[in-house]
Coordinates of N, CA and C in Angstrom, one line a residue:
M697 N 0.8 -1.1 0.0 CA 0.0 0.1 0.0 C 0.9 1.3 0.1
S698 N 0.5 2.3 -0.8 CA 1.3 3.4 -0.8 C 0.2 4.6 -0.6
F699 N 0.9 5.8 -0.2 CA 0.1 6.9 0.0 C -0.1 7.8 -1.3
S700 N -1.4 8.3 -1.6 CA -1.6 9.1 -2.7 C -2.7 10.1 -2.2
N701 N -2.5 11.3 -2.6 CA -3.4 12.3 -2.1 C -4.3 12.8 -3.4
T702 N -3.9 12.4 -4.7 CA -4.6 12.9 -5.9 C -4.3 11.9 -6.9
N703 N -4.9 12.2 -8.0 CA -4.8 11.4 -9.4 C -4.5 12.3 -10.4
T704 N -3.3 12.2 -11.0 CA -2.8 13.2 -12.2 C -2.9 12.6 -13.4
G705 N -3.7 11.5 -13.6 CA -4.0 11.0 -14.9 C -2.8 10.5 -15.6
D706 N -2.5 10.8 -16.8 CA -1.2 10.4 -17.5 C -0.2 11.3 -17.3
K707 N -0.4 12.2 -16.5 CA 0.8 13.3 -16.2 C 1.5 12.7 -15.0
P708 N 3.0 12.9 -15.1 CA 3.7 12.4 -13.9 C 3.5 13.0 -12.6
A709 N 3.1 12.4 -11.5 CA 2.7 13.1 -10.3 C 4.1 13.6 -9.6
D710 N 5.3 13.1 -10.0 CA 6.5 13.7 -9.6 C 7.4 14.1 -10.7
P711 N 7.3 15.1 -11.3 CA 8.0 15.5 -12.5 C 9.4 15.6 -12.3
Y712 N 9.9 16.1 -11.0 CA 11.2 16.2 -10.7 C 12.0 14.9 -10.8
R713 N 11.4 13.7 -10.2 CA 12.0 12.6 -10.3 C 12.1 12.1 -11.7
E714 N 11.1 12.1 -12.6 CA 11.1 11.7 -14.0 C 12.1 12.5 -14.7
K715 N 12.2 13.8 -14.5 CA 13.2 14.6 -15.2 C 14.6 14.3 -14.9
N716 N 14.9 14.0 -13.7 CA 16.2 13.8 -13.2 C 16.8 12.5 -13.0
L717 N 16.0 11.5 -13.1 CA 16.3 10.1 -12.7 C 17.3 9.8 -13.9
D718 N 18.4 9.1 -13.4 CA 19.6 8.9 -14.4 C 19.8 7.3 -14.4
D719 N 19.4 6.8 -15.4 CA 19.6 5.3 -15.5 C 21.0 4.9 -15.9
A720 N 22.0 5.1 -15.2 CA 23.5 4.7 -15.5 C 23.6 3.3 -15.2
S721 N 24.7 2.8 -15.6 CA 25.0 1.4 -15.4 C 25.3 1.1 -13.8
I722 N 25.2 0.0 -13.4 CA 25.4 -0.4 -12.0 C 26.9 0.0 -11.6
K723 N 27.8 -0.3 -12.5 CA 29.2 0.2 -12.3 C 29.4 1.6 -11.9
D724 N 28.6 2.3 -12.7 CA 28.8 3.8 -12.6 C 28.1 4.2 -11.4
K725 N 27.0 3.6 -11.2 CA 26.1 4.0 -9.9 C 26.9 3.9 -8.6
V726 N 27.5 2.6 -8.6 CA 28.2 2.3 -7.4 C 29.5 3.1 -7.2
E727 N 30.3 3.3 -8.3 CA 31.6 3.9 -8.1 C 31.4 5.6 -7.9
D728 N 30.3 5.9 -8.5 CA 30.1 7.4 -8.2 C 29.6 7.6 -6.7
L729 N 28.7 6.7 -6.3 CA 28.2 6.8 -5.1 C 29.5 6.5 -4.0
S730 N 30.4 5.7 -4.2 CA 31.5 5.5 -3.5 C 32.4 6.6 -3.3
E731 N 32.6 7.2 -4.5 CA 33.5 8.3 -4.5 C 32.8 9.6 -3.8
F732 N 31.5 9.7 -3.8 CA 30.8 10.8 -3.1 C 30.9 10.6 -1.7
V733 N 30.6 9.5 -1.1 CA 30.6 9.3 0.3 C 32.0 9.4 0.9
T734 N 33.1 9.1 0.1 CA 34.4 9.1 0.5 C 34.7 10.7 0.6
A735 N 34.3 11.5 -0.4 CA 34.5 12.9 -0.4 C 33.8 13.6 0.8
C736 N 32.6 13.0 1.1 CA 31.8 13.8 2.2 C 32.4 13.5 3.6
K737 N 33.1 12.2 3.7 CA 33.7 11.6 4.8 C 32.8 11.4 6.2
F738 N 31.9 12.4 6.5 CA 31.0 12.4 7.5 C 29.6 12.1 7.1
G739 N 28.8 11.2 7.8 CA 27.5 10.8 7.5 C 26.7 10.8 8.8
M740 N 25.3 10.9 8.5 CA 24.5 10.6 9.7 C 24.0 9.2 9.7
M741 N 24.3 8.5 10.8 CA 23.9 7.2 11.1 C 22.7 7.2 12.0
T742 N 21.6 6.6 11.3 CA 20.2 6.4 11.9 C 20.0 5.0 12.3
T743 N 19.7 4.7 13.6 CA 19.3 3.5 14.1 C 17.9 3.6 14.9
R744 N 17.4 2.6 15.5 CA 16.1 2.6 16.2 C 16.4 2.2 17.6
D745 N 15.9 3.1 18.6 CA 15.9 2.6 20.0 C 15.0 1.6 20.1
G746 N 15.5 0.3 20.7 CA 14.6 -0.7 20.9 C 13.5 -0.7 22.1
S747 N 13.9 0.3 22.9 CA 13.0 0.4 24.1 C 11.9 1.4 23.9
T748 N 12.1 2.3 22.9 CA 10.9 3.4 22.6 C 10.5 3.3 21.3
G749 N 11.3 2.6 20.3 CA 10.8 2.6 18.8 C 11.3 4.0 18.2
D750 N 11.9 4.9 18.9 CA 12.3 6.2 18.3 C 13.6 6.0 17.4
L751 N 13.6 6.8 16.4 CA 14.8 6.8 15.5 C 15.8 7.8 16.0
V752 N 17.0 7.5 16.1 CA 18.1 8.1 16.6 C 19.2 8.3 15.6
S753 N 19.8 9.5 15.4 CA 20.8 9.8 14.5 C 22.0 10.5 15.2
R754 N 23.2 10.1 14.6 CA 24.4 10.9 15.1 C 25.4 10.9 13.9
C755 N 26.3 11.8 14.0 CA 27.3 12.0 12.9 C 28.5 11.0 13.2
M756 N 28.8 10.4 12.0 CA 30.0 9.4 12.2 C 30.9 9.6 11.1
A757 N 32.2 9.3 11.3 CA 33.1 9.4 10.2 C 33.4 8.0 9.5
L758 N 33.2 8.1 8.3 CA 33.5 6.8 7.5 C 34.9 6.4 7.7
A759 N 35.0 5.0 8.0 CA 36.5 4.6 8.2 C 36.9 3.9 7.0
A760 N 36.0 3.1 6.4 CA 36.5 2.3 5.2 C 35.3 1.9 4.5
K761 N 35.6 1.2 3.3 CA 34.5 0.6 2.5 C 34.8 -0.8 2.2
E762 N 34.0 -1.6 2.0 CA 34.1 -3.0 1.4 C 33.3 -3.4 0.2
N763 N 33.6 -4.6 -0.3 CA 32.8 -4.9 -1.5 C 32.8 -4.0 -2.7
G764 N 33.8 -3.5 -3.0 CA 33.8 -2.6 -4.1 C 33.3 -1.1 -3.8
G765 N 33.2 -0.9 -2.6 CA 32.7 0.5 -2.2 C 31.3 0.6 -1.8
I766 N 30.6 -0.6 -1.8 CA 29.0 -0.4 -1.5 C 28.8 -0.6 -0.1
D767 N 29.6 -1.3 0.6 CA 29.4 -1.6 2.0 C 30.3 -0.7 2.9
L768 N 29.6 -0.2 4.1 CA 30.5 0.9 4.8 C 31.0 0.4 6.1
I769 N 32.1 0.9 6.5 CA 32.8 0.5 7.9 C 32.9 1.8 8.7
F770 N 32.4 1.6 10.0 CA 32.7 2.8 10.9 C 33.3 2.2 12.2
H771 N 34.0 3.2 12.9 CA 34.6 2.7 14.3 C 33.5 3.0 15.3
T772 N 33.5 2.3 16.4 CA 32.6 2.5 17.5 C 33.2 2.2 18.8
N773 N 32.6 2.8 19.9 CA 32.9 2.3 21.2 C 31.8 1.3 21.6
T774 N 32.2 0.2 21.8 CA 31.1 -1.0 21.9 C 30.2 -0.7 23.0
E775 N 30.5 0.2 23.9 CA 29.8 0.6 25.1 C 28.8 1.7 24.9
S776 N 28.7 2.1 23.7 CA 27.9 3.4 23.5 C 26.3 3.0 23.1
G777 N 25.5 3.9 23.1 CA 24.0 3.7 22.9 C 23.8 3.0 21.7
K778 N 24.5 3.4 20.6 CA 24.3 2.9 19.3 C 24.6 1.4 19.1
T779 N 25.4 0.9 19.8 CA 25.6 -0.5 19.7 C 24.6 -1.4 20.3
S780 N 23.9 -0.8 21.3 CA 22.7 -1.4 22.0 C 21.6 -1.4 20.9
E781 N 21.4 -0.3 20.2 CA 20.3 -0.2 19.3 C 20.3 -1.2 18.1
I782 N 21.7 -1.3 17.5 CA 22.0 -2.2 16.5 C 21.8 -3.6 16.9
D783 N 22.1 -3.9 18.1 CA 22.0 -5.4 18.7 C 20.4 -5.6 18.8
S784 N 19.6 -4.5 19.1 CA 18.2 -4.7 19.2 C 17.6 -4.7 17.9
D785 N 17.9 -4.0 16.9 CA 17.4 -3.8 15.6 C 18.5 -3.5 14.6
P786 N 19.0 -4.4 13.7 CA 20.1 -4.1 12.8 C 19.9 -3.3 11.7
H787 N 18.6 -2.9 11.4 CA 18.3 -2.0 10.3 C 18.8 -0.7 10.6
I788 N 19.3 0.0 9.4 CA 20.2 1.1 9.5 C 20.1 2.0 8.4
N789 N 20.3 3.3 8.4 CA 20.4 4.1 7.3 C 21.6 5.1 7.6
I790 N 22.4 5.3 6.5 CA 23.5 6.3 6.5 C 23.2 7.3 5.4
S791 N 23.2 8.7 5.9 CA 23.0 9.8 5.0 C 24.2 10.7 4.8
F792 N 24.5 11.2 3.7 CA 25.4 12.1 3.4 C 25.0 13.4 2.6
L793 N 25.6 14.5 3.0 CA 25.2 15.7 2.4 C 26.3 16.6 2.4
N794 N 26.5 17.2 1.2 CA 27.7 18.3 1.1 C 27.1 19.7 0.8
S795 N 28.0 20.6 0.7 CA 27.5 22.2 0.9 C 26.9 22.4 -0.5
A796 N 27.0 21.7 -1.7 CA 26.3 22.0 -2.8 C 24.9 21.4 -2.9
G797 N 24.5 20.7 -1.9 CA 23.3 20.1 -1.8 C 22.9 18.7 -2.5
E798 N 24.2 18.2 -2.8 CA 24.3 16.8 -3.3 C 24.2 15.8 -1.9
W799 N 23.5 14.7 -2.2 CA 23.2 13.9 -1.1 C 23.1 12.5 -1.4
A800 N 23.3 11.5 -0.4 CA 23.1 10.1 -0.6 C 22.5 9.4 0.6
S801 N 21.7 8.5 0.3 CA 21.0 7.7 1.4 C 21.3 6.2 1.2
V802 N 21.9 5.6 2.1 CA 22.2 4.1 2.1 C 21.4 3.3 3.2
S803 N 20.6 2.4 2.8 CA 19.7 1.8 3.7 C 20.2 0.3 3.7
G804 N 20.3 -0.4 4.8 CA 20.7 -1.7 4.9 C 20.6 -2.4 6.2
T805 N 21.5 -3.4 6.6 CA 21.6 -3.9 7.9 C 23.0 -3.8 8.4
S806 N 23.1 -3.6 9.8 CA 24.4 -3.5 10.4 C 24.7 -4.6 11.3
E807 N 26.1 -4.7 11.7 CA 26.5 -5.7 12.6 C 27.6 -5.2 13.5
I808 N 27.8 -5.4 14.7 CA 28.8 -5.0 15.6 C 30.0 -6.0 15.4
V809 N 31.1 -5.8 15.0 CA 32.3 -6.6 14.9 C 33.4 -6.4 15.9
T810 N 33.6 -7.4 16.7 CA 34.6 -7.2 17.8 C 35.8 -8.2 17.6
N811 N 35.9 -8.9 16.4 CA 36.8 -9.7 16.1 C 38.2 -8.9 16.0
R812 N 39.2 -9.3 16.8 CA 40.3 -8.4 17.0 C 41.1 -8.2 15.5
S813 N 41.1 -9.2 14.6 CA 41.8 -9.1 13.3 C 41.1 -8.0 12.5
V814 N 39.7 -7.9 12.5 CA 39.0 -6.9 11.8 C 39.2 -5.6 12.4
V815 N 39.2 -5.5 13.8 CA 39.4 -4.2 14.5 C 40.8 -3.7 14.1
K816 N 41.8 -4.5 14.1 CA 43.1 -4.0 13.9 C 43.2 -3.7 12.4
K817 N 42.6 -4.3 11.5 CA 42.6 -3.9 10.1 C 42.2 -2.4 9.9
Y818 N 41.1 -2.0 10.5 CA 40.6 -0.8 10.4 C 40.9 0.3 11.5
Y819 N 41.8 -0.2 12.4 CA 42.1 0.7 13.5 C 42.9 2.0 13.1
S820 N 42.5 3.0 13.8 CA 43.2 4.4 13.7 C 43.6 4.8 15.1
P821 N 44.9 5.3 15.1 CA 45.3 5.8 16.4 C 44.4 6.9 16.9
A822 N 43.7 7.7 16.1 CA 42.9 8.8 16.5 C 41.8 8.3 17.4
L823 N 41.5 7.1 17.5 CA 40.4 6.5 18.3 C 40.7 6.7 19.8
K824 N 42.1 6.9 20.1 CA 42.5 7.0 21.5 C 41.8 8.3 22.1
A825 N 41.8 9.3 21.2 CA 41.3 10.6 21.7 C 39.8 10.5 22.1
W826 N 39.1 9.6 21.7 CA 37.6 9.5 21.7 C 37.4 8.5 22.9
L827 N 38.2 7.3 23.0 CA 37.9 6.5 24.2 C 38.8 6.8 25.2
G828 N 40.0 7.4 25.2 CA 40.7 7.8 26.4 C 41.3 6.6 26.9
D829 N 42.3 6.7 27.9 CA 43.0 5.7 28.6 C 42.5 5.6 30.0
L830 N 41.9 4.5 30.3 CA 41.4 4.5 31.7 C 42.5 4.1 32.7
G831 N 43.7 3.8 32.3 CA 44.7 3.6 33.3 C 44.8 2.3 33.9
D832 N 44.0 1.3 33.3 CA 44.0 0.0 34.0 C 44.7 -1.0 33.2
G833 N 45.5 -0.6 32.1 CA 46.4 -1.5 31.3 C 45.5 -2.3 30.3
K834 N 44.2 -2.1 30.2 CA 43.3 -2.9 29.2 C 42.5 -1.9 28.4
H835 N 42.0 -1.0 29.1 CA 41.2 0.0 28.3 C 42.0 1.3 28.0
D836 N 42.8 1.2 27.1 CA 43.8 2.2 26.7 C 43.4 2.9 25.3
G837 N 42.4 2.6 24.7 CA 42.1 3.1 23.5 C 43.0 2.6 22.3
G838 N 43.7 1.4 22.6 CA 44.5 0.8 21.6 C 43.7 -0.2 20.9
P839 N 44.3 -0.9 19.9 CA 43.6 -1.9 19.1 C 43.3 -3.1 19.8
E840 N 43.9 -3.4 21.1 CA 43.4 -4.4 21.9 C 42.3 -4.0 22.9
D841 N 42.0 -2.8 23.0 CA 41.0 -2.4 23.9 C 39.7 -2.8 23.5
P842 N 39.0 -3.8 24.3 CA 37.7 -4.3 23.9 C 36.6 -3.5 23.7
R843 N 36.8 -2.1 24.0 CA 35.8 -1.2 23.8 C 35.8 -0.8 22.2
V844 N 36.8 -1.0 21.6 CA 37.0 -0.6 20.3 C 36.5 -1.7 19.2
G845 N 35.4 -1.4 18.6 CA 34.7 -2.1 17.7 C 34.6 -1.5 16.3
V846 N 34.0 -2.3 15.4 CA 33.6 -1.9 14.1 C 32.1 -2.1 13.7
I847 N 31.4 -1.1 13.2 CA 30.1 -1.2 12.7 C 30.3 -1.5 11.2
R848 N 29.7 -2.6 10.8 CA 29.7 -3.0 9.3 C 28.3 -2.8 8.8
V849 N 28.1 -1.9 7.9 CA 26.9 -1.6 7.2 C 26.9 -2.4 5.7
T850 N 26.0 -3.3 5.8 CA 25.8 -4.1 4.6 C 24.4 -3.4 3.8
A851 N 24.9 -2.8 2.7 CA 23.9 -1.9 2.0 C 22.9 -2.9 1.4
K852 N 21.7 -2.4 1.4 CA 20.6 -3.2 0.8 C 20.1 -2.2 -0.6
T853 N 19.7 -1.0 -0.3 CA 19.4 -0.1 -1.3 C 20.1 1.3 -1.2
A854 N 20.2 2.0 -2.2 CA 20.8 3.4 -2.1 C 20.2 4.3 -3.1
T855 N 20.0 5.5 -2.8 CA 19.5 6.6 -3.5 C 20.5 7.9 -3.3
Y856 N 20.7 8.5 -4.4 CA 21.7 9.6 -4.3 C 21.5 10.6 -5.5
A857 N 21.8 11.8 -5.2 CA 21.6 13.0 -6.3 C 23.0 13.8 -6.4
V858 N 23.5 13.8 -7.4 CA 24.7 14.6 -7.7 C 24.4 15.6 -8.8
T859 N 25.0 16.8 -8.7 CA 24.6 17.9 -9.7 C 25.2 17.5 -11.1
R860 N 24.5 17.8 -12.1 CA 25.0 17.7 -13.6 C 25.4 19.0 -14.1
K861 N 25.1 20.0 -13.6 CA 25.4 21.4 -14.0 C 26.0 22.2 -13.1
N862 N 26.8 23.4 -13.5 CA 27.3 24.1 -12.5 C 26.3 25.0 -11.9
V863 N 26.8 25.9 -10.9 CA 25.8 26.6 -10.1 C 25.1 27.6 -10.9
V864 N 25.7 28.4 -12.0 CA 25.0 29.3 -12.8 C 23.9 28.6 -13.6
S865 N 24.5 27.6 -14.2 CA 23.4 26.7 -15.2 C 22.1 26.2 -14.3
R866 N 22.5 25.8 -13.2 CA 21.4 25.2 -12.3 C 20.4 26.3 -11.9
G867 N 21.0 27.6 -11.5 CA 20.2 28.7 -11.3 C 19.2 29.1 -12.3
I868 N 19.8 29.1 -13.6 CA 19.0 29.6 -14.8 C 17.9 28.6 -15.0
E869 N 18.2 27.2 -15.0 CA 17.2 26.2 -15.1 C 16.0 26.3 -14.1
M870 N 16.5 26.5 -12.9 CA 15.4 26.7 -11.8 C 14.6 27.9 -12.0
A871 N 15.1 29.0 -12.5 CA 14.4 30.2 -12.7 C 13.5 29.9 -13.8
Q872 N 13.8 29.2 -14.9 CA 12.9 28.8 -16.0 C 11.8 27.9 -15.5
G873 N 12.2 27.1 -14.7 CA 11.2 26.1 -14.2 C 10.1 27.0 -13.5
V874 N 10.4 28.0 -12.7 CA 9.4 28.8 -12.0 C 8.4 29.4 -12.9
V875 N 8.9 30.0 -14.0 CA 8.2 30.6 -15.0 C 7.2 29.6 -15.9
T876 N 8.0 28.5 -16.2 CA 7.3 27.6 -17.2 C 6.5 26.4 -16.6
G877 N 6.8 26.2 -15.2 CA 6.1 25.2 -14.6 C 6.7 23.9 -15.0
K878 N 7.8 23.8 -15.6 CA 8.5 22.5 -15.9 C 9.7 22.3 -15.0
A879 N 9.7 21.0 -14.5 CA 10.7 20.7 -13.6 C 12.1 20.8 -14.3
P880 N 13.2 21.3 -13.5 CA 14.4 21.5 -14.1 C 15.3 20.1 -14.0
A881 N 16.0 20.0 -14.9 CA 17.0 18.7 -15.0 C 18.3 19.2 -14.4
V882 N 18.5 19.4 -13.1 CA 19.7 19.8 -12.5 C 20.5 18.8 -11.8
N883 N 19.9 17.7 -11.5 CA 20.7 16.7 -10.9 C 20.7 15.2 -11.6
K884 N 21.6 14.4 -11.2 CA 21.6 13.0 -11.6 C 21.0 12.3 -10.4
L885 N 19.8 11.9 -10.5 CA 19.2 11.2 -9.4 C 19.2 9.7 -9.7
R886 N 20.0 9.0 -8.9 CA 20.3 7.6 -9.1 C 19.8 6.8 -8.0
E887 N 19.2 5.6 -8.3 CA 18.6 4.6 -7.4 C 19.2 3.2 -7.7
I888 N 19.7 2.7 -6.6 CA 20.3 1.4 -6.8 C 19.5 0.4 -6.0
S889 N 19.0 -0.5 -6.7 CA 18.0 -1.5 -6.0 C 18.8 -2.6 -5.4
E890 N 18.1 -3.4 -4.5 CA 18.6 -4.5 -3.9 C 19.2 -5.5 -4.8
Q891 N 18.5 -5.8 -5.9 CA 19.0 -6.6 -6.9 C 20.4 -6.2 -7.5
G892 N 20.3 -4.9 -7.8 CA 21.5 -4.3 -8.3 C 22.7 -4.4 -7.4
I893 N 22.5 -4.2 -6.1 CA 23.6 -4.3 -5.1 C 24.1 -5.7 -5.0
Q894 N 23.3 -6.6 -5.0 CA 23.6 -8.0 -4.8 C 24.4 -8.5 -6.2
T895 N 24.0 -8.0 -7.3 CA 24.9 -8.2 -8.6 C 26.3 -7.7 -8.4
W896 N 26.3 -6.4 -8.0 CA 27.5 -5.7 -7.8 C 28.5 -6.6 -6.7
R897 N 27.9 -6.8 -5.6 CA 28.7 -7.5 -4.7 C 29.2 -8.9 -5.2
S898 N 28.3 -9.6 -5.9 CA 28.8 -10.9 -6.5 C 29.8 -10.8 -7.5
S899 N 29.8 -9.6 -8.3 CA 30.8 -9.5 -9.3 C 32.0 -9.2 -8.6
N900 N 32.2 -8.4 -7.5 CA 33.4 -8.0 -6.7 C 33.9 -9.3 -6.2
E901 N 33.1 -10.2 -5.7 CA 33.7 -11.5 -5.0 C 34.3 -12.4 -6.1
M902 N 33.8 -12.3 -7.4 CA 34.4 -13.1 -8.3 C 35.9 -12.6 -8.7
V903 N 36.1 -11.4 -8.7 CA 37.4 -10.9 -9.0 C 38.3 -10.8 -8.0
Q904 N 37.9 -11.0 -6.7 CA 38.9 -11.0 -5.6 C 39.6 -12.3 -5.4

């Protein structure tokens, strides 16, 4: 069931989407998405509080990517609230935004990884500043500190929009849209389906 408030007949109800939807190859979609999130570096991670059902977001720095750039890696303190939320409900969304208004949304499932070989692979000395050294010889913020973990986000679907024109050209087209009532083609709006991501992940596994 989907929400609708009107019937536009044979006219597109969402002309912006129709005008900007970019049907690129799965290779171009994933590689451009991967490049965009890397450039953004910081994203908003949204999880669900298992006790209240509320959605909770916080800014997270992207630590790494896996499977050809489609799956995302973040550092975490295993004793923080977000790990309890992920343990309760692994569904997750990561969103990215830059100053040009370009954005990306990645939805999928998450897991908390405490395996030391994985933690060491992605460990950064900068984590010591966030976790601190408790002075007990164990919780020192180093790679063997059991509080240091990894959140692995396995993407299920993704949507993103990157600009296809410069600022001046976008401004002109937006102004024309106001006058003519026609949606401007200013972005490359790209959607990556669950099937597309599975195909990409499988192809990367074959070449590794």
